[in-house]
Short mmCIF file of C-alpha atoms and ligand atoms in Angstrom, two decimals:
data_model
loop_
_atom_site.label_atom_id
_atom_site.label_comp_id
_atom_site.label_asym_id
_atom_site.label_seq_id
_atom_site.Cartn_x
_atom_site.Cartn_y
_atom_site.Cartn_z
CA MET B 1 -12.54 27.74 -9.75
CA LEU B 2 -13.16 26.14 -5.96
CA SER B 3 -16.67 26.59 -6.10
CA ASP B 4 -17.37 23.75 -8.20
CA THR B 5 -17.80 19.87 -7.59
CA ILE B 6 -15.44 17.68 -9.42
CA ALA B 7 -16.01 14.01 -9.94
CA ALA B 8 -13.20 11.86 -11.37
CA ILE B 9 -12.61 7.79 -11.35
CA SER B 10 -9.99 7.52 -8.57
CA THR B 11 -8.63 3.77 -9.13
CA PRO B 12 -6.93 2.38 -12.01
CA LEU B 13 -8.62 1.27 -15.21
CA GLY B 14 -9.43 -2.39 -15.63
CA GLU B 15 -10.85 -5.08 -13.77
CA GLY B 16 -10.83 -5.58 -10.39
CA GLY B 17 -12.57 -5.83 -6.81
CA ILE B 18 -14.00 -2.53 -6.83
CA GLY B 19 -13.16 0.69 -8.56
CA ILE B 20 -14.29 4.00 -6.94
CA VAL B 21 -15.81 7.52 -8.20
CA ARG B 22 -15.24 10.38 -6.37
CA LEU B 23 -16.49 13.69 -5.94
CA SER B 24 -15.69 16.73 -4.33
CA GLY B 25 -17.05 20.07 -3.84
CA PRO B 26 -20.48 21.96 -2.09
CA ARG B 27 -22.74 19.84 -4.38
CA ALA B 28 -21.60 16.34 -3.62
CA PHE B 29 -24.23 15.58 -1.24
CA ASP B 30 -26.82 16.96 -3.55
CA ILE B 31 -25.24 15.30 -6.18
CA ALA B 32 -25.07 11.79 -4.36
CA ARG B 33 -28.68 12.03 -3.30
CA ARG B 34 -29.91 12.45 -6.39
CA VAL B 35 -27.91 9.12 -8.01
CA PHE B 36 -27.64 7.05 -4.79
CA ILE B 37 -30.58 4.77 -3.73
CA PRO B 38 -29.99 4.05 -0.02
CA ALA B 39 -30.90 0.14 0.38
CA GLY B 40 -32.86 0.61 3.57
CA GLY B 41 -34.55 3.99 2.37
CA LYS B 42 -32.20 5.90 4.91
CA GLU B 43 -32.00 9.65 4.31
CA TRP B 44 -28.66 9.35 4.90
CA TRP B 45 -28.03 12.87 4.26
CA LYS B 46 -30.02 14.35 7.43
CA GLY B 47 -28.06 14.75 10.58
CA ASN B 48 -23.96 14.49 10.02
CA PRO B 49 -23.28 12.07 7.65
CA GLY B 50 -19.76 12.31 7.62
CA TYR B 51 -17.34 9.31 8.22
CA ARG B 52 -20.07 6.85 7.01
CA LEU B 53 -20.90 4.26 4.69
CA PHE B 54 -24.05 3.55 2.81
CA TYR B 55 -25.43 0.61 1.01
CA GLY B 56 -27.53 0.83 -1.67
CA TYR B 57 -27.42 1.62 -5.84
CA VAL B 58 -26.14 3.94 -8.18
CA SER B 59 -28.91 4.84 -10.55
CA GLU B 60 -29.29 7.21 -13.32
CA PRO B 61 -31.92 9.81 -11.91
CA LYS B 62 -34.27 9.95 -14.95
CA SER B 63 -34.78 6.84 -16.04
CA GLY B 64 -34.31 4.79 -12.38
CA GLU B 65 -32.07 2.72 -14.28
CA ILE B 66 -29.72 0.79 -11.91
CA ILE B 67 -26.11 1.29 -12.80
CA ASP B 68 -24.53 -0.38 -9.96
CA GLU B 69 -24.60 -1.98 -6.52
CA VAL B 70 -22.39 0.02 -4.61
CA LEU B 71 -21.11 1.30 -0.89
CA MET B 72 -21.06 4.96 -0.80
CA GLY B 73 -18.32 6.31 1.81
CA VAL B 74 -19.56 10.13 3.13
CA MET B 75 -16.82 12.80 4.33
CA ALA B 76 -18.08 15.76 5.41
CA ALA B 77 -16.09 18.96 5.34
CA PRO B 78 -13.85 20.24 6.31
CA LYS B 79 -12.93 16.56 7.69
CA SER B 80 -11.70 15.25 4.40
CA TYR B 81 -8.49 15.09 2.20
CA THR B 82 -9.80 18.22 0.08
CA LYS B 83 -11.57 19.86 3.21
CA GLU B 84 -14.70 19.75 1.02
CA ASP B 85 -17.85 17.31 1.17
CA VAL B 86 -16.43 14.18 -0.46
CA VAL B 87 -18.22 11.26 -1.66
CA GLU B 88 -16.94 7.75 -2.70
CA PHE B 89 -18.79 5.10 -4.64
CA ASN B 90 -17.34 1.95 -4.29
CA CYS B 91 -18.48 0.21 -7.30
CA HIS B 92 -17.67 -3.10 -8.76
CA GLY B 93 -14.22 -2.89 -10.48
CA GLY B 94 -14.89 -2.70 -13.89
CA PHE B 95 -14.84 -0.04 -16.61
CA ILE B 96 -18.47 0.12 -17.51
CA PRO B 97 -19.92 0.51 -13.73
CA LEU B 98 -17.53 3.36 -13.05
CA ARG B 99 -18.14 5.01 -16.20
CA LYS B 100 -21.47 5.25 -15.89
CA THR B 101 -20.97 6.24 -12.36
CA LEU B 102 -19.30 8.65 -13.55
CA GLU B 103 -21.08 10.01 -16.28
CA THR B 104 -24.19 10.08 -14.03
CA ALA B 105 -22.49 12.61 -11.33
CA LEU B 106 -21.59 14.88 -14.14
CA ALA B 107 -24.73 14.86 -15.71
CA GLN B 108 -26.09 15.73 -12.12
CA GLY B 109 -23.82 19.07 -12.41
CA ALA B 110 -20.58 17.73 -11.30
CA ARG B 111 -17.03 18.52 -13.32
CA LEU B 112 -14.97 16.06 -14.59
CA ALA B 113 -11.87 16.81 -12.51
CA GLU B 114 -8.44 17.48 -13.67
CA PRO B 115 -5.08 15.10 -13.04
CA GLY B 116 -4.38 16.36 -9.66
CA GLU B 117 -7.30 18.48 -8.62
CA PHE B 118 -8.01 16.63 -5.54
CA SER B 119 -4.69 16.88 -4.00
CA ARG B 120 -4.74 20.59 -5.68
CA ARG B 121 -7.55 21.51 -3.46
CA ALA B 122 -6.52 19.83 -0.72
CA PHE B 123 -3.19 22.32 -0.73
CA LEU B 124 -5.31 24.97 -1.88
CA ASN B 125 -7.41 24.58 1.52
CA GLY B 126 -4.54 24.29 3.50
CA ARG B 127 -4.79 20.50 4.27
CA LEU B 128 -1.59 19.95 2.72
CA ASP B 129 1.46 21.36 1.37
CA LEU B 130 3.35 21.49 -1.65
CA ILE B 131 5.96 18.87 0.56
CA GLN B 132 3.09 16.59 1.49
CA ALA B 133 1.60 16.73 -1.87
CA GLU B 134 4.50 15.53 -3.41
CA ALA B 135 5.11 13.05 -0.79
CA ILE B 136 1.68 11.69 -2.18
CA ILE B 137 3.33 11.11 -5.58
CA ASP B 138 6.23 9.39 -4.24
CA ILE B 139 4.33 7.16 -1.85
CA ILE B 140 2.82 5.67 -5.27
CA ARG B 141 5.72 5.46 -7.19
CA ALA B 142 7.58 3.79 -4.40
CA LYS B 143 9.97 1.84 -5.22
CA THR B 144 11.12 0.73 -2.08
CA ASP B 145 10.51 -0.27 1.87
CA ALA B 146 12.99 2.70 2.18
CA GLY B 147 11.79 5.39 -0.15
CA LEU B 148 8.30 4.61 0.64
CA LYS B 149 9.14 5.39 4.98
CA LEU B 150 10.71 8.37 3.71
CA ALA B 151 7.93 9.63 1.28
CA VAL B 152 5.48 8.75 4.48
CA SER B 153 7.40 10.74 6.85
CA GLN B 154 7.09 13.52 4.75
CA LEU B 155 3.28 12.96 4.12
CA LYS B 156 3.27 13.20 8.30
CA GLY B 157 5.05 16.40 8.23
CA ASP B 158 8.47 15.87 9.63
CA PHE B 159 10.36 17.75 6.27
CA SER B 160 7.38 20.65 6.59
CA CYS B 161 8.09 21.17 10.17
CA LYS B 162 11.94 21.21 9.88
CA ILE B 163 11.71 23.65 6.95
CA GLY B 164 8.91 25.68 9.05
CA SER B 165 11.18 26.10 11.97
CA ILE B 166 13.91 27.09 9.51
CA GLN B 167 11.87 29.58 8.21
CA LYS B 168 11.18 30.71 11.70
CA GLU B 169 14.57 31.39 12.65
CA LEU B 170 14.78 33.22 9.31
CA THR B 171 11.60 35.31 9.86
CA ALA B 172 12.74 36.43 13.59
CA LEU B 173 16.31 37.09 11.66
CA LEU B 174 14.86 39.56 9.13
CA ALA B 175 13.02 40.91 11.58
CA GLU B 176 15.20 42.06 14.07
CA VAL B 177 17.80 43.28 10.93
CA GLU B 178 14.62 45.16 9.84
CA ALA B 179 14.13 47.14 12.51
CA CYS B 180 17.96 48.24 12.62
CA ILE B 181 17.14 50.23 9.26
CA ASP B 182 14.87 52.40 10.45
CA PHE B 183 16.98 52.92 13.80
CA PRO B 184 20.60 52.32 12.81
CA GLU B 185 22.23 54.05 15.71
CA ASP B 186 20.86 51.07 17.78
CA TYR B 187 22.48 48.73 15.96
CA ILE B 188 25.68 47.83 18.13
CA PRO B 189 28.89 45.94 16.73
CA GLU B 190 27.54 43.18 19.64
CA ASP B 191 23.98 42.87 17.47
CA ARG B 192 26.23 42.46 14.51
CA ALA B 193 27.94 39.23 16.35
CA LYS B 194 24.38 38.04 16.85
CA THR B 195 23.20 38.04 13.57
CA ARG B 196 26.30 36.43 12.06
CA GLY B 197 25.59 34.01 14.79
CA LYS B 198 21.91 33.28 13.89
CA LEU B 199 22.53 33.38 10.14
CA VAL B 200 25.70 31.07 10.57
CA LYS B 201 23.15 28.41 12.66
CA ILE B 202 20.61 28.90 9.76
CA LEU B 203 23.23 28.10 6.84
CA ASP B 204 24.07 24.79 9.01
CA GLN B 205 20.82 23.74 9.10
CA VAL B 206 20.36 24.42 5.61
CA GLY B 207 23.62 22.73 4.29
CA PHE B 208 22.78 19.65 6.30
CA LEU B 209 19.59 19.50 3.92
CA ILE B 210 21.24 19.76 1.18
CA SER B 211 24.07 17.10 2.18
CA SER B 212 21.27 14.92 2.72
CA ALA B 213 19.80 14.96 -0.62
CA GLU B 214 22.35 12.65 -2.53
CA LYS B 215 21.42 9.99 0.09
CA GLY B 216 17.90 10.87 -0.11
CA LYS B 217 17.99 10.59 -4.34
CA ILE B 218 19.59 7.50 -4.06
CA TYR B 219 16.51 5.88 -1.71
CA ARG B 220 14.28 7.65 -4.51
CA GLU B 221 16.12 6.42 -7.67
CA GLY B 222 18.16 4.24 -7.38
CA ILE B 223 21.59 3.45 -8.41
CA LEU B 224 22.51 1.53 -11.49
CA ALA B 225 24.90 -1.30 -10.75
CA VAL B 226 27.03 -3.14 -13.42
CA ILE B 227 28.15 -6.84 -13.36
CA ALA B 228 31.22 -6.88 -15.53
CA GLY B 229 34.17 -9.55 -15.79
CA ARG B 230 35.64 -12.12 -18.57
CA PRO B 231 33.26 -14.25 -19.81
CA ASN B 232 32.33 -17.40 -17.77
CA VAL B 233 33.34 -15.81 -14.46
CA GLY B 234 29.84 -16.14 -13.36
CA LYS B 235 28.18 -12.73 -14.01
CA SER B 236 24.82 -14.05 -15.10
CA SER B 237 24.74 -16.71 -12.48
CA LEU B 238 24.99 -13.54 -9.94
CA LEU B 239 22.31 -11.81 -11.04
CA ASN B 240 20.48 -15.04 -11.14
CA ALA B 241 21.39 -14.83 -7.32
CA LEU B 242 20.85 -11.49 -6.89
CA LEU B 243 17.65 -11.79 -8.16
CA LYS B 244 17.13 -15.30 -6.72
CA GLU B 245 15.58 -16.17 -9.82
CA LYS B 246 16.30 -17.18 -13.49
CA ARG B 247 16.41 -14.83 -15.23
CA ALA B 248 19.53 -14.53 -17.34
CA ILE B 249 20.82 -17.51 -19.31
CA VAL B 250 23.58 -19.41 -17.67
CA THR B 251 25.54 -21.62 -20.06
CA GLU B 252 29.01 -23.06 -19.88
CA ILE B 253 30.20 -21.61 -23.22
CA PRO B 254 32.10 -18.29 -22.96
CA GLY B 255 30.50 -15.28 -24.54
CA THR B 256 26.83 -16.25 -24.56
CA THR B 257 25.59 -13.61 -22.34
CA ARG B 258 25.47 -10.97 -25.79
CA ASP B 259 22.97 -8.46 -24.66
CA ILE B 260 22.90 -6.50 -21.62
CA ILE B 261 20.16 -7.63 -19.11
CA GLU B 262 18.74 -4.89 -16.73
CA GLU B 263 16.80 -6.03 -13.40
CA ALA B 264 15.67 -4.00 -10.88
CA VAL B 265 16.44 -5.47 -7.35
CA ASN B 266 16.23 -4.17 -3.76
CA ILE B 267 19.20 -4.35 -1.65
CA LYS B 268 19.01 -2.87 1.85
CA GLY B 269 16.26 -0.63 0.82
CA ILE B 270 18.21 0.89 -2.02
CA PRO B 271 16.82 0.60 -5.38
CA ILE B 272 19.73 -1.11 -7.87
CA LYS B 273 19.70 -1.32 -11.43
CA LEU B 274 21.49 -4.13 -12.00
CA ALA B 275 22.83 -4.83 -15.34
CA ASP B 276 24.89 -8.28 -16.46
CA THR B 277 27.20 -6.83 -19.31
CA ALA B 278 28.14 -9.18 -22.31
CA GLY B 279 31.81 -10.31 -21.72
CA LEU B 280 34.23 -7.44 -22.49
CA ARG B 281 36.20 -9.48 -24.45
CA PRO B 282 37.39 -8.67 -27.74
CA THR B 283 35.33 -10.56 -30.83
CA ASP B 284 35.20 -10.92 -34.43
CA ASP B 285 31.26 -12.20 -33.99
CA PRO B 286 29.29 -8.94 -34.92
CA ILE B 287 26.43 -9.50 -32.46
CA GLU B 288 28.67 -10.32 -30.11
CA SER B 289 30.85 -6.97 -30.78
CA ILE B 290 27.67 -5.12 -29.98
CA GLY B 291 26.62 -6.48 -27.01
CA VAL B 292 30.55 -5.46 -26.00
CA GLN B 293 29.98 -2.15 -27.05
CA ARG B 294 26.26 -1.60 -25.01
CA SER B 295 28.71 -3.25 -21.89
CA ARG B 296 31.25 -0.26 -22.58
CA ASP B 297 28.35 2.25 -22.64
CA ALA B 298 26.65 0.55 -19.41
CA LEU B 299 29.70 0.71 -17.71
CA GLU B 300 30.48 4.34 -18.78
CA LEU B 301 26.86 5.01 -16.86
CA SER B 302 27.42 2.79 -14.08
CA ASP B 303 27.40 4.51 -10.70
CA LEU B 304 28.97 1.08 -9.02
CA VAL B 305 30.93 -1.95 -10.75
CA LEU B 306 30.48 -5.24 -9.63
CA PHE B 307 33.63 -7.14 -11.44
CA VAL B 308 33.55 -10.62 -11.28
CA ILE B 309 36.80 -13.10 -11.46
CA ASP B 310 36.86 -16.48 -11.58
CA ALA B 311 38.45 -17.87 -8.35
CA VAL B 312 39.38 -21.45 -9.88
CA GLN B 313 41.02 -19.49 -12.75
CA GLY B 314 43.12 -16.80 -10.33
CA PHE B 315 43.49 -13.29 -11.35
CA THR B 316 44.36 -13.51 -15.09
CA LYS B 317 45.96 -10.88 -17.54
CA GLU B 318 42.45 -10.39 -19.26
CA ASP B 319 41.18 -9.70 -16.06
CA GLU B 320 44.20 -7.17 -15.61
CA GLU B 321 43.26 -5.63 -18.77
CA LEU B 322 39.30 -5.22 -18.03
CA LEU B 323 39.89 -3.47 -14.89
CA GLU B 324 42.66 -1.06 -16.59
CA GLY B 325 39.68 -0.13 -18.23
CA ILE B 326 37.19 1.01 -15.19
CA GLN B 327 40.25 2.02 -12.99
CA ASP B 328 37.95 5.48 -11.99
CA LYS B 329 35.28 3.62 -11.76
CA LYS B 330 33.80 3.00 -7.89
CA LYS B 331 34.17 -1.21 -7.53
CA ILE B 332 33.77 -4.26 -5.99
CA LEU B 333 36.15 -7.35 -6.78
CA LEU B 334 34.45 -10.33 -6.04
CA LEU B 335 36.43 -13.52 -6.27
CA ASN B 336 33.27 -16.04 -7.82
CA LYS B 337 32.96 -19.82 -7.44
CA ILE B 338 34.97 -20.23 -4.55
CA ASP B 339 32.62 -23.40 -3.68
CA LEU B 340 34.91 -25.21 -5.31
CA THR B 341 38.47 -23.60 -4.37
CA GLY B 342 37.27 -22.96 -0.87
CA ALA B 343 37.30 -19.61 0.57
CA GLY B 344 40.32 -17.55 2.10
CA ARG B 345 42.76 -19.17 -0.47
CA GLY B 346 43.18 -15.70 -1.63
CA PRO B 347 44.21 -15.36 -5.47
CA ALA B 348 42.99 -12.37 -4.28
CA ALA B 349 46.67 -11.45 -3.47
CA GLY B 350 47.25 -11.40 -7.05
CA CYS B 351 44.71 -8.71 -7.93
CA PRO B 352 45.64 -4.99 -7.77
CA ALA B 353 42.28 -3.78 -5.37
CA GLY B 354 43.53 -0.74 -4.75
CA GLU B 355 40.97 0.72 -2.90
CA SER B 356 38.37 -1.54 -4.10
CA PRO B 357 36.79 -4.18 -1.38
CA VAL B 358 37.93 -7.43 -2.17
CA LEU B 359 35.09 -10.44 -1.68
CA GLU B 360 34.88 -14.01 -1.49
CA ILE B 361 31.47 -15.29 -2.74
CA SER B 362 29.68 -18.15 -4.67
CA ALA B 363 27.21 -17.29 -7.36
CA LYS B 364 26.12 -21.10 -6.60
CA THR B 365 25.84 -21.64 -3.22
CA GLY B 366 25.43 -18.03 -2.09
CA ALA B 367 28.39 -17.91 -0.08
CA GLY B 368 29.05 -14.31 0.77
CA LEU B 369 26.23 -12.68 -1.03
CA GLU B 370 25.47 -11.12 2.57
CA GLU B 371 28.47 -9.44 2.85
CA LEU B 372 28.46 -8.27 -0.80
CA SER B 373 24.81 -6.21 0.02
CA ASP B 374 26.48 -4.92 3.11
CA THR B 375 29.43 -3.40 1.39
CA ILE B 376 27.00 -2.26 -1.47
CA GLU B 377 25.01 -0.79 1.02
CA ARG B 378 28.21 1.12 2.39
CA MET B 379 30.07 1.76 -0.76
CA VAL B 380 26.82 3.77 -2.16
CA PHE B 381 26.73 5.77 0.76
CA GLU B 382 30.27 6.04 1.52
CA GLY B 383 30.97 10.05 2.29
CA LYS B 384 27.41 10.31 2.55
CA ILE B 385 25.82 11.80 5.77
CA GLU B 386 24.26 8.95 8.00
CA PRO B 387 20.55 8.31 8.20
CA GLY B 388 19.55 12.09 9.54
CA GLY B 389 16.35 11.23 11.03
CA ASN B 390 13.63 11.41 8.79
CA TYR B 391 14.83 14.55 7.07
CA LEU B 392 16.31 13.85 4.35
CA VAL B 393 16.06 15.66 0.83
CA SER B 394 14.60 13.43 -1.95
CA ASN B 395 13.34 15.93 -4.36
CA VAL B 396 15.15 17.80 -6.54
CA ARG B 397 13.03 20.54 -6.73
CA HIS B 398 13.61 20.62 -3.08
CA ARG B 399 17.36 20.05 -3.14
CA ASP B 400 16.81 22.86 -5.81
CA ILE B 401 15.43 25.68 -3.97
CA LEU B 402 17.54 24.73 -0.54
CA ARG B 403 20.80 25.54 -2.86
CA ARG B 404 19.41 29.03 -3.86
CA CYS B 405 18.42 29.24 -0.35
CA GLU B 406 21.94 28.82 0.86
CA TYR B 407 23.43 31.27 -1.69
CA HIS B 408 21.15 34.09 -0.95
CA LEU B 409 21.87 33.07 3.12
CA LYS B 410 25.60 33.44 2.18
CA GLU B 411 25.50 36.63 0.20
CA ALA B 412 23.91 38.05 3.66
CA LEU B 413 26.44 36.22 5.55
CA GLN B 414 29.04 38.01 3.57
CA ALA B 415 27.32 41.49 3.87
CA VAL B 416 27.03 41.31 7.91
CA GLU B 417 30.52 40.51 7.86
CA GLU B 418 31.57 43.05 5.85
CA GLY B 419 29.66 45.45 7.91
CA LEU B 420 27.18 46.70 4.92
CA PRO B 421 24.24 48.48 5.76
CA GLU B 422 21.49 46.54 7.44
CA ASP B 423 19.25 47.29 4.14
CA LEU B 424 21.76 45.22 1.58
CA GLN B 425 21.65 42.57 4.32
CA ALA B 426 17.70 42.84 4.61
CA VAL B 427 17.63 41.99 1.15
CA ASP B 428 19.38 38.86 0.96
CA LEU B 429 17.62 37.57 3.69
CA ARG B 430 14.45 38.38 2.32
CA ALA B 431 15.37 36.36 -0.89
CA ALA B 432 16.42 33.68 0.89
CA TRP B 433 12.94 34.04 3.14
CA VAL B 434 10.86 33.61 -0.22
CA THR B 435 13.19 30.79 -1.97
CA LEU B 436 12.67 28.92 1.22
CA GLY B 437 8.84 29.31 1.38
CA GLU B 438 8.46 27.82 -2.36
CA ILE B 439 9.01 24.38 -1.08
CA THR B 440 6.19 24.19 1.37
CA GLY B 441 4.51 26.89 -1.30
CA SER B 442 4.01 29.38 0.64
CA THR B 443 5.40 31.58 -1.41
CA ALA B 444 5.07 29.36 -4.38
CA THR B 445 3.89 31.02 -7.79
CA GLU B 446 1.08 29.66 -9.81
CA GLU B 447 3.20 28.31 -12.26
CA ILE B 448 5.10 26.09 -9.87
CA ILE B 449 2.18 24.51 -8.08
CA ASP B 450 0.69 23.92 -11.78
CA SER B 451 3.82 21.81 -12.34
CA ILE B 452 3.60 19.90 -9.41
CA PHE B 453 -0.32 18.89 -9.94
CA ALA B 454 0.68 18.30 -13.62
CA ASN B 455 2.53 14.95 -12.28
CA PHE B 456 -0.27 13.66 -10.40
CA CYS B 457 -2.91 11.05 -12.39
CA ILE B 458 -6.23 11.85 -12.65
CA GLY B 459 -8.82 10.85 -9.28
CA LYS B 460 -5.99 11.87 -7.20
P1 GDP F 1 28.85 -15.20 -17.25
O1 GDP F 1 29.40 -15.95 -18.78
O2 GDP F 1 30.09 -14.52 -16.69
O3 GDP F 1 27.72 -14.88 -17.00
O4 GDP F 1 28.83 -16.74 -16.74
P2 GDP F 1 27.75 -17.69 -15.91
O5 GDP F 1 27.20 -17.02 -14.67
O6 GDP F 1 27.22 -18.14 -17.35
O7 GDP F 1 28.36 -18.89 -15.35
C1 GDP F 1 29.52 -19.59 -16.08
C2 GDP F 1 29.59 -21.06 -15.81
O8 GDP F 1 30.13 -21.06 -14.31
C3 GDP F 1 28.33 -21.70 -15.89
O9 GDP F 1 28.31 -23.18 -15.54
C4 GDP F 1 28.02 -21.49 -14.13
O10 GDP F 1 26.95 -22.45 -13.71
C5 GDP F 1 29.23 -21.33 -13.24
N1 GDP F 1 29.02 -21.04 -12.04
C6 GDP F 1 28.72 -19.24 -11.77
N2 GDP F 1 29.18 -19.34 -10.72
C7 GDP F 1 29.59 -20.51 -9.86
C8 GDP F 1 30.12 -20.71 -8.50
O11 GDP F 1 29.63 -19.52 -7.90
N3 GDP F 1 30.10 -21.68 -8.84
C9 GDP F 1 30.74 -22.71 -9.46
N4 GDP F 1 30.68 -24.02 -8.88
N5 GDP F 1 30.06 -22.87 -10.80
C10 GDP F 1 29.49 -21.26 -11.16
#
């Protein structure tokens, strides 16, 4: 129900400088009038209180008990997050003052908001479309600068605009085709060629967005890169160097990294889960063999392998065997410890890198690590589209919708090319149109909307 007034604590629970209790709905100001005592006794609700901050106290109206000293932010409809009257009490950031402020608001007739209900209202009141609502979660959960940038651009409406323009072209085309259903005699072969041309153009745009999805997914979710190689070649040292802090234990006894150490790093804006694996050598030590098995599992799942070779020892038989085991994996070969051998000495000559890049690095001095970052970035995006403006699809839901839309468009194209009657073309075009609308929410069902807002936290 949209006519009631909702309230929730909008900041995480725990101690903090401030914490916010938010109210939204037609009675927000009325409730605030009852529970807020302005310090100067000012009648803040008179005139136009929107976009102002008032200093005072929250109190329990019946007993007059002061709960907290607050700043009250007031945003009048429709210029607020929900397009309703909104009041935010900036309390001191402790659980008790926040909870008591909330309880007082509830006692005055507000209802506790469900998770995501503020954003849901923003959507239902036309303040945000679904893409923008989802971008808010992406901003909150962003793992890297690039992921944040993408989400902010989606919140600004760049992606919505792109979808809107495709939808407009589709609407116009559908109208043309539907007009011909009633007057088929007016439909001449040139018209058919035009329809085909327009359809191909729309398909291209949808196809481009789909192809951007893989890259968008990488920025959002990241990849798993596994550091592999014989014991003592410098895997843990490399992990530490990439993390720029000591985490894995570096030792001079082979085979001591017994378990997998996983860390998240940000390389060129790409979130990368880095796993340092135990040495992959055969072993009788039961604990070490568990590590070896885990390493193999991690390798199996990895998107990229950083295969470390000891430059001092050169490419050994053991390295060769290990490499054979990961033939099909995307990998970068790293000749480590070049601070000892000097760069360009090329024991690399002996290693069968195949298509994989070979880099000379030193985990100890950091030499070659910048080039490694560049190479990782290049390999991760290899064969994928170049950064295509801000229209990257980073959300699985969007990608699936675009794929379904593409399917219907292809069916429509086939119908046009085979000269099937216009009403059959229209069926497919209409299906594509309805499907596309699910992205922004213009044609989304209640279930879809529910499932999206269920991902939000309370108070958002
Ligand atoms: P791991 O078993 O593959 O994880 O190897 P570690 O990272 O534990 O390193 C084994 C030994 O090689 C340690 O003594 C490190 O200090 C040393 N080491 C690792 N990388 C380098 C490097 O780039 N240069 C030099 N000189 N020593 C290194």
